[in-house]
C-alpha cells in the first residue's frame, strides 16, 4: 500500500460505516496526545516520533476516516491489506498494536473500540491541520522499500502463506544489503526464520535465526538480538533440544525501551514454561508461569480471558468424565456437559476473532467432548475433524507439544469411535496413543487410554482383555503416583534446602558484618599510617646544616683530644620480605629516634638527620662510650617494636620479621681529620 497524503472516506454502502463523512483527512490528524502526519506517514506521541508498522499506520488512518461509523473486517482487509483473505486474528493483532502505540486502554479502549459482530471503530475526537511538529527529512526510498518488503513478509506469515513469506523475506534481505539497512535486515531474517519454522524446514529456520543474531550483536541492537534468540529457542524446542532451547531463553535480554518489550517477555515466559514442563522441571515452570501471568494483563488481556474461560470449560469436562465413571452421578455429568457446551458456544466469537491456533484447537476439542457427553455424537464429528486437521497442519511435528496434543486428539477420536460402536478403530487409536504416552512418560494420558480400552472391551464382552487393560491402567496409575511422590520428595528436599540456604545466608551475613568491622579497623590503621608517612619527621634537618654542626662538634672534641660520638640507626629489610623501612617504617623510626634521644639526653644541641633510605644519625652529647651503648640498645628495642606493630601482616609470620633495626654509637676519631670521619660515617650509614 503506497503512502497516502489523504485518506479517502468510504461511503456507507462500501465500508459498513454508520454515517458518511464528507471531508477527507489531510495533513496532520490529532487526537489526545497523538498525531498522524499523513504526508510523511509518521506517528507522533507526546511530541516524539514513535515507530509503528506500515499496516498499523494504515489501519489507524482508515478507522479515523471511517468515523463515526464502524468498519467491518472485510472492509478493513480490503483497504489496509488490499485483499479479502485476511484472518480476523491478523486484524485484531494490528488493532492491539495500535492501542499500544497510542496508549489506549487494552481492556476498555477509548480510541479503537471493538464492535461485536462487525469490526472496529475510532471513538476519539479528531482535529486536522497542517504539520507543525518538527519533522525529519523524508526517509530514503531504498529504506522505505526494505521496510515495505519486511511488512509484506510479515503479513504473509500472518496469513499462513509461508512460501510467499520466505520469498518476500529473501527479497527484503537483498534490498537491505543494497541499502545498508542492517537493522531491517535483522528483522527480515527473523521473519524468515519464523516462516521456515512454521513450514517445518528446521535447518533453514536455524540458519536465518543465527544470521539475525550475529547481525544484531554486530550492530549492538539489543531488541533485535533478543528477538533472534527467542526464534532460535523456538527452533531448538521444535527440534527436541529442550536444554539448548532453555539455555538460549536464559540468554534473552529484552531492553525496557524496546518496542513491544512486554510482548516479547511474555513470549519468552510462555515458551520457557512449556519447555520446563516438558523437562518435568515443574518448580521452574511455575516461576515462568507466574511471570507470564504478570505480563499477560498488560500485553494480551483478551487472550488471557480466552485462556481462563477454556480452563473453566476443561474443569467442567473433567468433572463430567469423573462423574460418568461413578454410579448415581450420571445427572451431574450431564449437567457439567451442558454448562461446558453453553460456555463454549458463548466464547465462539472471541476465539474466532482473536484466538490463535492452540485456542481454536482447545475450543473445538471441548465442543466435541461436551457434545459426546450429551450423546449428540453426530454434531461432535465435524468439530473433531477440524481439530485433527489443525493438528496435521502444525509445522513442528515431532516436538513434545505436538506429540502431547496428538495423543489428546487420539483420545478424543477413540472415545467418539467407542460411542459410535466402532470398537476396532477405537482400539487402534488407543494402542497408538498408549505407546506414545508410555514412551514419553505421560502416565496420566496412558491411564486415560487404558481406562477407555477396558470400558470398550467390557462393552464388547471381551472381559479377559478388559481385565488386562485394567491392570495396565492400574500400573499407569501406580507410576503416576510414584512420579507424584518423587515430585513431592523433590519439593520437600527443596524446602529443606531453602531452610539450609537461609541458615547459611544468616551465617554469611554475620561473617560479612565481622569482616566489614575488620576492614574498618584496617582502614583506620592504614589511614593513620598514611598520615604518619605524609607528615614531616620532627627533629630532622638537612645534610648541610647537620654537617656544619657536626664539624664544629668534631673540631671541639679533637681540640680536647676526645672522641666525637654519634648514634647511627640502620633499618635493614629481611631478604624476600620487601623494603618496609623505606616506605612505611622510616618516618616513624626517625620520629621515634628523636623522641628517644630527648628522653635520654634532653634536647640535643646537634640536630638529627636522615641519610639514605634507611639510616638516621643523631648526636650523643656528653656521654661516654658505655652510656652511649646503653642509649643505643634502648632505642633499638623501641624501634624494633615500633616497626613490628606498624608493618602490615599478610602471613602467619610476624611483621617484625620483615625488618631489623640496628642502633650503635659511632666514634669519629680518625687521624685523617673530619673529612675522613665523615666519609667513614656515610659508608657505615649506607652499607646494607
XYZ file of C-alpha atoms in Angstrom, residues 64-596:
533
model
C -10.184 7.578 11.593
C -11.504 8.153 8.082
C -14.488 5.919 8.817
C -15.540 7.698 11.992
C -18.073 7.983 13.490
C -19.169 4.687 11.944
C -17.652 1.240 12.326
C -15.568 -0.540 9.707
C -16.250 -4.198 9.012
C -13.491 -6.806 8.987
C -13.819 -7.317 5.233
C -13.590 -3.583 4.526
C -10.512 -3.231 6.743
C -8.862 -6.169 4.976
C -9.609 -4.705 1.544
C -8.485 -1.157 2.411
C -5.387 -1.921 4.514
C -4.145 -5.270 3.186
C -5.506 -4.964 -0.336
C -7.257 -8.348 -0.315
C -10.085 -10.160 1.447
C -8.349 -13.354 2.631
C -7.074 -11.754 5.858
C -7.918 -13.570 9.046
C -9.676 -11.656 11.788
C -6.859 -12.583 14.174
C -4.382 -10.679 11.980
C -6.603 -7.589 12.075
C -7.039 -7.994 15.838
C -3.263 -8.066 16.333
C -2.881 -4.885 14.279
C -5.576 -3.185 16.382
C -3.801 -4.352 19.533
C -0.551 -2.787 18.303
C -2.396 0.438 17.502
C -3.766 0.525 21.040
C -0.302 0.025 22.488
C 1.198 2.724 20.281
C -1.464 5.303 21.228
C -1.533 4.411 24.927
C -5.127 3.227 24.626
C -6.536 1.118 27.447
C -6.249 -2.537 26.421
C -9.230 -3.831 28.380
C -11.549 -0.806 27.995
C -10.248 1.035 24.917
C -11.309 4.626 24.302
C -9.792 5.134 20.823
C -10.012 1.877 18.850
C -13.187 0.184 20.029
C -14.368 -3.319 19.086
C -17.870 -3.533 17.634
C -19.064 -7.066 18.317
C -20.019 -8.948 15.181
C -18.950 -6.070 12.891
C -15.386 -4.869 13.267
C -13.842 -1.759 14.815
C -14.462 1.967 15.047
C -12.452 5.020 16.075
C -14.184 6.763 19.014
C -11.953 9.755 19.875
C -12.427 13.376 18.758
C -10.221 14.417 15.825
C -8.516 17.665 14.887
C -6.965 18.182 11.444
C -4.463 20.754 10.272
C -1.010 21.296 8.869
C 2.012 19.625 10.368
C 3.608 21.971 12.894
C 5.825 19.463 14.719
C 9.488 19.108 13.823
C 9.640 16.591 11.005
C 12.836 14.858 9.920
C 13.864 14.561 6.304
C 11.812 12.006 4.340
C 13.165 8.520 4.595
C 15.298 7.261 1.781
C 13.291 5.408 -0.846
C 15.554 2.360 -0.569
C 14.936 2.128 3.179
C 11.205 2.529 2.601
C 11.304 -0.293 0.048
C 13.037 -2.576 2.564
C 10.513 -1.719 5.257
C 7.599 -2.412 2.913
C 9.115 -5.751 1.905
C 9.515 -6.777 5.553
C 5.907 -5.795 6.263
C 4.698 -7.820 3.288
C 6.685 -10.846 4.501
C 5.214 -10.495 7.990
C 1.716 -10.284 6.527
C 2.364 -13.451 4.536
C 3.342 -15.259 7.733
C 0.206 -13.974 9.456
C -1.979 -15.481 6.721
C -0.029 -18.792 6.844
C 1.434 -18.362 3.339
C 4.923 -19.484 4.312
C 6.334 -19.906 0.793
C 5.388 -16.321 -0.054
C 6.789 -15.174 3.285
C 10.156 -16.799 2.569
C 10.246 -15.294 -0.924
C 9.410 -11.805 0.390
C 11.870 -12.164 3.279
C 14.708 -13.084 0.904
C 13.760 -10.083 -1.224
C 13.804 -7.820 1.843
C 17.215 -9.205 2.864
C 18.646 -8.472 -0.591
C 17.196 -4.942 -0.564
C 18.564 -4.349 2.937
C 22.040 -5.420 1.814
C 21.970 -2.913 -1.043
C 20.613 -0.141 1.205
C 22.953 -0.895 4.109
C 19.948 -1.215 6.465
C 21.310 -3.789 8.890
C 18.550 -3.324 11.474
C 15.869 -4.036 8.866
C 17.922 -6.947 7.565
C 17.970 -8.495 11.042
C 14.213 -8.083 11.237
C 13.762 -9.670 7.806
C 15.938 -12.612 8.861
C 13.794 -13.068 11.965
C 10.611 -13.082 9.877
C 12.183 -15.609 7.512
C 13.137 -17.812 10.468
C 9.542 -17.736 11.695
C 8.205 -18.657 8.247
C 10.693 -21.518 7.878
C 9.834 -22.752 11.383
C 6.112 -22.865 10.659
C 6.790 -24.512 7.311
C 8.744 -27.247 9.090
C 12.165 -26.604 7.488
C 14.168 -26.513 10.707
C 17.600 -26.195 9.081
C 16.560 -23.079 7.181
C 14.876 -21.633 10.270
C 18.032 -22.140 12.325
C 20.195 -20.608 9.592
C 18.030 -17.495 9.348
C 17.772 -17.104 13.126
C 21.523 -17.421 13.767
C 22.262 -14.929 10.961
C 19.833 -12.488 12.577
C 21.524 -12.950 15.948
C 25.037 -12.386 14.578
C 23.931 -9.265 12.709
C 22.054 -7.849 15.718
C 25.040 -8.419 18.008
C 27.409 -6.826 15.478
C 25.129 -3.758 15.318
C 24.621 -3.791 19.124
C 20.863 -3.904 18.518
C 19.642 -5.437 21.785
C 15.964 -5.716 20.859
C 16.752 -7.495 17.587
C 19.197 -9.796 19.389
C 16.519 -10.711 21.944
C 14.016 -11.471 19.178
C 16.585 -13.598 17.330
C 17.433 -15.584 20.472
C 13.735 -16.245 21.042
C 13.419 -17.510 17.467
C 16.459 -19.799 17.934
C 14.922 -21.162 21.126
C 11.695 -21.903 19.232
C 13.670 -23.778 16.577
C 15.558 -25.801 19.190
C 12.323 -26.559 21.033
C 10.616 -27.730 17.854
C 13.639 -29.926 17.115
C 13.513 -31.550 20.553
C 16.619 -29.868 22.043
C 14.911 -28.792 25.273
C 18.058 -27.928 27.220
C 19.538 -25.934 24.355
C 16.285 -24.008 23.969
C 16.131 -23.244 27.688
C 19.750 -22.114 27.700
C 19.028 -19.795 24.771
C 15.992 -18.336 26.572
C 18.114 -17.672 29.663
C 20.378 -15.541 27.460
C 17.486 -13.357 26.205
C 17.843 -9.795 27.480
C 14.927 -7.574 26.478
C 15.756 -3.847 26.752
C 12.982 -1.975 28.599
C 12.731 0.679 25.874
C 12.288 -1.872 23.075
C 9.051 -1.775 21.069
C 6.625 -4.366 22.450
C 9.096 -5.245 25.223
C 6.381 -6.772 27.411
C 5.032 -8.770 24.487
C 8.486 -10.236 23.807
C 8.974 -11.045 27.500
C 5.590 -12.757 27.544
C 6.515 -14.972 24.597
C 9.782 -15.897 26.334
C 7.904 -16.757 29.534
C 5.322 -18.891 27.724
C 7.969 -20.852 25.818
C 10.155 -21.338 28.890
C 7.128 -22.565 30.847
C 6.359 -25.139 28.138
C 9.958 -26.328 27.981
C 10.277 -26.673 31.761
C 7.042 -28.647 31.775
C 8.387 -30.972 29.077
C 11.550 -31.453 31.139
C 9.447 -32.053 34.267
C 11.092 -29.073 35.946
C 7.779 -28.114 37.486
C 9.055 -25.603 40.023
C 10.871 -23.633 37.336
C 7.828 -23.920 35.084
C 5.721 -22.386 37.838
C 8.141 -19.478 38.126
C 7.896 -18.778 34.376
C 4.106 -19.159 34.511
C 3.827 -16.571 37.282
C 5.931 -14.182 35.210
C 3.695 -14.780 32.199
C 0.562 -14.136 34.262
C 2.028 -10.848 35.466
C 2.730 -9.743 31.894
C -0.450 -11.065 30.280
C -2.895 -8.419 31.597
C -0.894 -5.600 30.002
C 0.004 -7.423 26.801
C -2.828 -9.758 25.883
C -5.873 -9.125 28.092
C -8.261 -10.620 25.534
C -6.112 -13.748 25.122
C -5.891 -14.176 28.880
C -9.690 -14.037 29.161
C -9.940 -16.753 26.499
C -7.409 -18.926 28.329
C -9.276 -18.544 31.620
C -12.611 -19.499 30.022
C -11.057 -22.505 28.279
C -9.602 -23.576 31.621
C -13.024 -23.337 33.266
C -14.548 -25.481 30.500
C -11.762 -28.043 30.899
C -12.585 -28.328 34.610
C -16.267 -28.924 33.836
C -15.423 -31.640 31.296
C -13.007 -33.294 33.720
C -15.687 -33.334 36.408
C -18.134 -34.796 33.907
C -15.652 -37.534 32.963
C -15.164 -38.465 36.614
C -18.913 -38.427 37.287
C -19.623 -40.761 34.347
C -17.480 -43.488 35.926
C -19.367 -43.315 39.251
C -22.746 -44.852 39.894
C -25.591 -42.451 40.561
C -23.813 -39.371 39.184
C -24.939 -39.501 35.585
C -27.202 -36.497 36.068
C -24.272 -34.471 37.399
C -22.150 -35.488 34.396
C -24.939 -34.411 32.040
C -25.264 -31.048 33.796
C -21.478 -30.400 33.568
C -21.503 -31.179 29.838
C -24.444 -28.791 29.307
C -22.613 -25.981 31.140
C -19.398 -26.677 29.224
C -21.246 -26.571 25.891
C -23.037 -23.344 26.822
C -19.806 -21.587 27.862
C -18.040 -22.883 24.772
C -20.724 -21.502 22.481
C -20.611 -18.127 24.250
C -16.889 -17.693 23.550
C -17.003 -18.850 19.919
C -16.863 -15.301 18.501
C -13.890 -14.297 20.656
C -11.928 -17.427 19.722
C -12.521 -16.905 16.013
C -11.655 -13.198 16.265
C -8.518 -13.059 18.405
C -7.673 -16.664 19.319
C -4.642 -18.427 17.901
C -4.332 -21.993 16.605
C -3.985 -23.521 20.061
C -7.023 -21.617 21.338
C -9.099 -22.871 18.412
C -7.900 -26.453 18.907
C -8.818 -26.374 22.601
C -12.186 -24.784 21.863
C -13.049 -27.291 19.127
C -11.962 -30.229 21.282
C -14.026 -29.023 24.245
C -17.022 -28.519 21.968
C -16.717 -32.083 20.686
C -16.266 -33.585 24.175
C -19.296 -31.718 25.528
C -21.463 -32.947 22.656
C -20.219 -36.529 23.125
C -21.067 -36.322 26.818
C -24.589 -35.213 25.912
C -24.993 -38.084 23.442
C -25.043 -35.769 20.396
C -22.411 -37.731 18.539
C -23.301 -36.654 15.002
C -22.863 -32.988 15.934
C -19.459 -33.713 17.503
C -17.830 -35.300 14.421
C -17.248 -32.015 12.484
C -15.524 -30.429 15.486
C -13.284 -33.463 15.979
C -12.395 -33.437 12.288
C -11.399 -29.755 12.485
C -9.181 -30.478 15.481
C -7.371 -33.246 13.613
C -6.941 -31.063 10.530
C -5.439 -28.212 12.576
C -3.031 -30.638 14.227
C -1.957 -32.080 10.870
C -1.205 -28.547 9.640
C 1.053 -27.851 12.630
C 4.604 -27.446 11.233
C 6.702 -28.559 14.203
C 5.820 -32.245 14.033
C 7.798 -34.362 16.468
C 8.008 -31.672 19.149
C 6.804 -32.576 22.668
C 3.899 -30.140 22.299
C 2.809 -31.799 19.072
C 3.068 -35.340 20.479
C 1.085 -34.433 23.591
C -1.749 -32.852 21.609
C -1.630 -35.671 19.075
C -2.399 -38.115 21.877
C -5.205 -35.862 23.121
C -6.734 -35.926 19.641
C -6.338 -39.712 19.508
C -8.105 -39.985 22.857
C -10.959 -37.828 21.579
C -11.343 -39.914 18.438
C -11.117 -43.171 20.375
C -13.855 -42.008 22.726
C -16.099 -40.991 19.823
C -15.431 -44.201 17.896
C -16.256 -46.222 21.008
C -19.510 -44.307 21.455
C -20.347 -44.979 17.785
C -19.798 -48.725 18.249
C -16.659 -48.799 16.076
C -14.628 -50.646 18.693
C -11.768 -51.971 16.471
C -10.998 -48.472 15.182
C -11.193 -47.088 18.704
C -8.778 -49.743 19.997
C -6.359 -48.950 17.174
C -6.279 -45.298 18.270
C -5.883 -46.430 21.895
C -2.914 -48.698 21.094
C -1.097 -45.882 19.289
C -1.842 -43.363 21.997
C -0.827 -45.720 24.808
C 2.526 -46.487 23.156
C 3.229 -42.788 22.544
C 2.224 -41.738 26.079
C 4.236 -44.531 27.711
C 7.346 -43.704 25.642
C 7.151 -40.058 26.699
C 6.386 -40.842 30.338
C 2.933 -39.217 30.229
C 1.328 -41.595 32.716
C -1.873 -39.556 33.052
C -2.615 -39.991 29.339
C -1.663 -43.677 29.486
C -4.111 -44.114 32.375
C -6.944 -42.496 30.426
C -6.232 -44.624 27.332
C -6.152 -47.828 29.387
C -9.388 -46.963 31.205
C -11.162 -46.269 27.910
C -9.819 -49.521 26.412
C -11.107 -51.526 29.390
C -14.506 -49.885 29.009
C -14.590 -50.681 25.276
C -13.618 -54.333 25.789
C -16.152 -54.727 28.568
C -18.906 -53.312 26.359
C -17.889 -55.781 23.625
C -17.982 -58.696 26.064
C -14.221 -59.320 26.000
C -13.817 -59.476 29.767
C -10.344 -61.021 29.786
C -8.991 -58.251 27.564
C -10.812 -55.715 29.709
C -9.082 -57.165 32.791
C -5.682 -56.863 31.112
C -6.347 -53.223 30.275
C -7.484 -52.579 33.830
C -4.157 -53.993 35.027
C -2.360 -51.678 32.647
C -4.454 -48.793 33.941
C -3.547 -49.775 37.484
C 0.161 -49.895 36.543
C -0.075 -46.479 34.908
C -1.810 -45.096 37.983
C 0.900 -46.530 40.245
C 3.597 -44.971 38.038
C 1.720 -41.685 38.168
C 1.546 -41.875 41.960
C 5.235 -42.747 42.160
C 6.042 -39.783 39.950
C 3.956 -37.501 42.138
C 5.632 -38.914 45.248
C 9.018 -38.270 43.676
C 7.983 -34.719 42.882
C 6.763 -34.233 46.454
C 10.082 -35.575 47.722
C 11.893 -33.163 45.448
C 9.702 -30.326 46.695
C 10.310 -31.367 50.320
C 14.041 -31.567 49.692
C 13.922 -28.182 48.029
C 12.136 -26.817 51.101
C 14.827 -28.247 53.374
C 17.491 -26.890 51.058
C 15.839 -23.493 51.283
C 15.972 -23.681 55.084
C 19.639 -24.679 54.944
C 20.345 -21.899 52.487
C 18.566 -19.484 54.827
C 20.764 -20.564 57.725
C 23.869 -20.352 55.567
C 22.762 -16.923 54.461
C 22.415 -15.752 58.062
C 25.855 -17.146 58.907
C 27.313 -15.499 55.823
C 25.733 -12.204 56.795
C 27.250 -12.482 60.281
C 30.652 -13.206 58.753
C 30.188 -10.299 56.412
C 29.436 -7.962 59.333
C 32.531 -9.231 61.147
C 34.651 -8.855 58.008
C 33.337 -5.344 57.473
C 34.336 -4.455 61.045
C 37.825 -5.844 60.458
C 38.082 -3.960 57.189
C 37.037 -0.787 59.008
C 39.743 -1.309 61.629
C 42.382 -1.966 58.984
C 41.204 1.082 57.057
C 41.583 3.241 60.145
C 45.076 1.849 60.756
C 46.005 2.424 57.139
C 44.743 5.991 57.264
C 46.777 6.582 60.431
C 49.877 5.143 58.778
C 49.282 7.270 55.677
C 49.069 10.370 57.844
C 52.241 9.273 59.589
C 54.057 8.713 56.302
C 52.911 12.008 54.812
C 53.683 14.052 57.968
C 57.122 15.681 58.166
C 59.518 13.971 60.570
C 60.137 16.109 63.646
C 63.665 16.919 64.651
C 65.253 16.226 61.226
C 67.357 18.688 59.302
C 69.201 18.975 56.021
C 72.604 17.456 55.327
C 74.348 20.834 55.021
C 73.198 22.073 58.418
C 73.923 18.733 60.053
C 77.432 18.504 58.558
C 78.197 22.093 59.603
C 77.086 21.417 63.205
C 78.881 18.077 63.246
C 82.121 19.712 62.012
C 82.014 22.217 64.886
C 81.486 19.464 67.476
C 84.212 17.313 65.906
C 86.726 20.136 65.995
C 85.825 20.960 69.616
C 86.279 17.320 70.687
C 89.562 16.985 68.770
C 90.913 20.115 70.482
C 90.313 18.384 73.827
C 91.661 15.093 72.477
C 88.264 13.377 72.988
C 86.302 11.152 70.566
C 83.189 12.590 68.917
C 80.295 10.106 69.428
C 77.152 9.992 67.234
C 74.348 7.445 67.140
C 73.643 5.577 63.906
C 70.233 3.933 63.258
C 70.060 1.438 60.382
C 66.862 -0.346 59.275
C 67.625 -3.439 57.217
C 64.816 -5.316 55.377
C 64.900 -9.095 55.596
C 65.656 -10.757 52.242
C 62.457 -11.521 50.305
C 60.219 -9.539 52.677
C 60.095 -6.247 50.790
C 61.519 -2.840 51.686
C 59.334 -1.854 54.607
C 61.804 0.637 56.045
C 61.966 2.915 53.024
C 58.193 3.061 52.513
C 56.500 2.857 55.884
C 58.697 2.483 58.955
C 61.431 5.074 58.335
C 59.339 8.201 59.124
C 58.115 6.553 62.323
C 61.644 5.462 63.177
C 63.017 8.930 62.646
C 60.257 10.449 64.785
C 60.825 7.839 67.485
C 64.598 8.278 67.324
C 64.306 11.984 68.046
C 61.869 11.304 70.916
C 64.078 8.627 72.493
